[in-house]
Amino acid sequence: MFPLLSNDLSVYIVEDLQKDIKELISDFPKEKIFLLCDTGSFKNCYPLVNSVLDLPEEQIVVIPSGDDNKNLETTQLVWQMLSTQGADRKSLLINLGGGMPTDLGGFAASTFKRGIKFINIPTTLLAQVDASIGGKTGINFEGYKNEIGVFQQASTVLVGKDFFKTLDQPNMISGYAEMIKHAFIYSEEVWNKLKSFNISNPNLSELEELVAESIRIKNHFVENDPTEKNIRKALNFGHTFGHAFESLAMYQKRAVLHGHAVAFGMICELYLSHQLLNFPFEEVKSITDTINSIFGTFDFTQADYDELYRLMTHDKKNEGDQINFTLIEKIGKIKINCTATKEQIFDALDFYQSAI
Ligand code: GLY
């Protein structure tokens, strides 16, 4: 495996999946190794690692897939396995799957006996470029996304194209949204590369290179501010509206993938960036067309505006009663800790509706 970063985030690109995993677990006795999957990763990804891990079924926990299962009940299943199987502080939890199992597994491991080591093997594009990198762990609670959690870095994150072969198209596109976000907060050059890449029919080797670049961008923001006191907030671009869209969809019992919600959120936050920081309007419109063509659109009406606003006021990124946004003056030039009035937020929702 190749080290991707020169710091202690310990992200590696897979060279040979079986060999690399064997190396990663070589310091742990077999009875101290535990595996977390969700039903999706157990079906599609576990077969690729089963023979090298070779774990008895008592050391494997499979939780139901889907963000609505990223909750306390499923976390308890992980703690129960660790506890009944005699896990101790020298044990290792391997989280195999998308952002849901890596977030939840990181949280379960970080809190079990005040913290055991965990390795993330993210199998979706979203988890590789974002969720599994940078130490945010957590679960949803009482309808709020990632309401309970801790910052704790995985001891290793192993990324690569092996698992993309079984990744469905909506999830592929969902991960692409976070790569686009990284481009917007970092450089026009990266955005131009992503614009011309065909994510609907991706060349997986080229995608792996773009993934590596995207992780390096994320690392640029995380390494000096791991607990999000300042510059890491750049990574929240698109997420204030995005999380509100995601929570609204969850209440309304319709599914929207995280990346899609962030893509729709980026349109609104680009419009706010235009209103508040003079981001060029022509560019807002052309990016909106590109995003609409990749991600489709999110349906809501004016009757949802108050609820979306209420959800934004509950966002954990807020300080005091101000809704906190990261906005951009131009691609690659971010401004953190922006606020907007209710009227400006509603204008951005109006813009979204007019542009779809
Ligand atoms: N997903 C944003 C972050 O890790 O900070």
Short mmCIF file of N, CA, C and O and ligand atoms in Angstrom, two decimals, residues 130 133 136 181 218 228 232 235-236, ligand 1:
data_model
loop_
_atom_site.label_atom_id
_atom_site.label_comp_id
_atom_site.label_asym_id
_atom_site.label_seq_id
_atom_site.Cartn_x
_atom_site.Cartn_y
_atom_site.Cartn_z
N ASP A 130 -14.37 11.49 1.92
CA ASP A 130 -14.81 12.38 2.99
C ASP A 130 -15.04 11.66 4.32
O ASP A 130 -14.26 11.82 5.26
N ILE A 133 -12.31 9.94 6.43
CA ILE A 133 -11.05 10.69 6.56
C ILE A 133 -11.25 11.85 7.52
O ILE A 133 -12.20 12.63 7.37
N LYS A 136 -13.98 12.51 12.09
CA LYS A 136 -15.33 12.79 12.60
C LYS A 136 -16.06 11.46 12.71
O LYS A 136 -16.19 10.74 11.73
N LYS A 181 -17.15 19.62 -4.00
CA LYS A 181 -17.01 20.58 -2.90
C LYS A 181 -15.54 20.87 -2.64
O LYS A 181 -15.14 22.03 -2.49
N LYS A 218 -8.73 17.51 1.28
CA LYS A 218 -9.39 17.44 2.59
C LYS A 218 -8.34 17.52 3.70
O LYS A 218 -8.51 18.26 4.68
N GLU A 228 -12.09 21.36 14.06
CA GLU A 228 -12.98 22.33 13.39
C GLU A 228 -13.25 23.60 14.19
O GLU A 228 -14.39 23.97 14.44
N ARG A 232 -11.03 24.23 9.11
CA ARG A 232 -11.75 23.02 8.69
C ARG A 232 -13.19 23.33 8.31
O ARG A 232 -13.82 22.57 7.57
N LEU A 235 -14.77 22.91 4.88
CA LEU A 235 -15.34 21.65 4.37
C LEU A 235 -16.86 21.60 4.54
O LEU A 235 -17.51 20.69 4.03
N ASN A 236 -17.41 22.57 5.25
CA ASN A 236 -18.87 22.60 5.44
C ASN A 236 -19.58 23.31 4.30
O ASN A 236 -20.81 23.45 4.33
N1 GLY B 1 -17.21 16.30 6.22
C1 GLY B 1 -16.58 17.48 6.64
C2 GLY B 1 -15.46 17.24 7.59
O1 GLY B 1 -14.99 16.14 7.75
O2 GLY B 1 -15.05 18.17 8.24
#
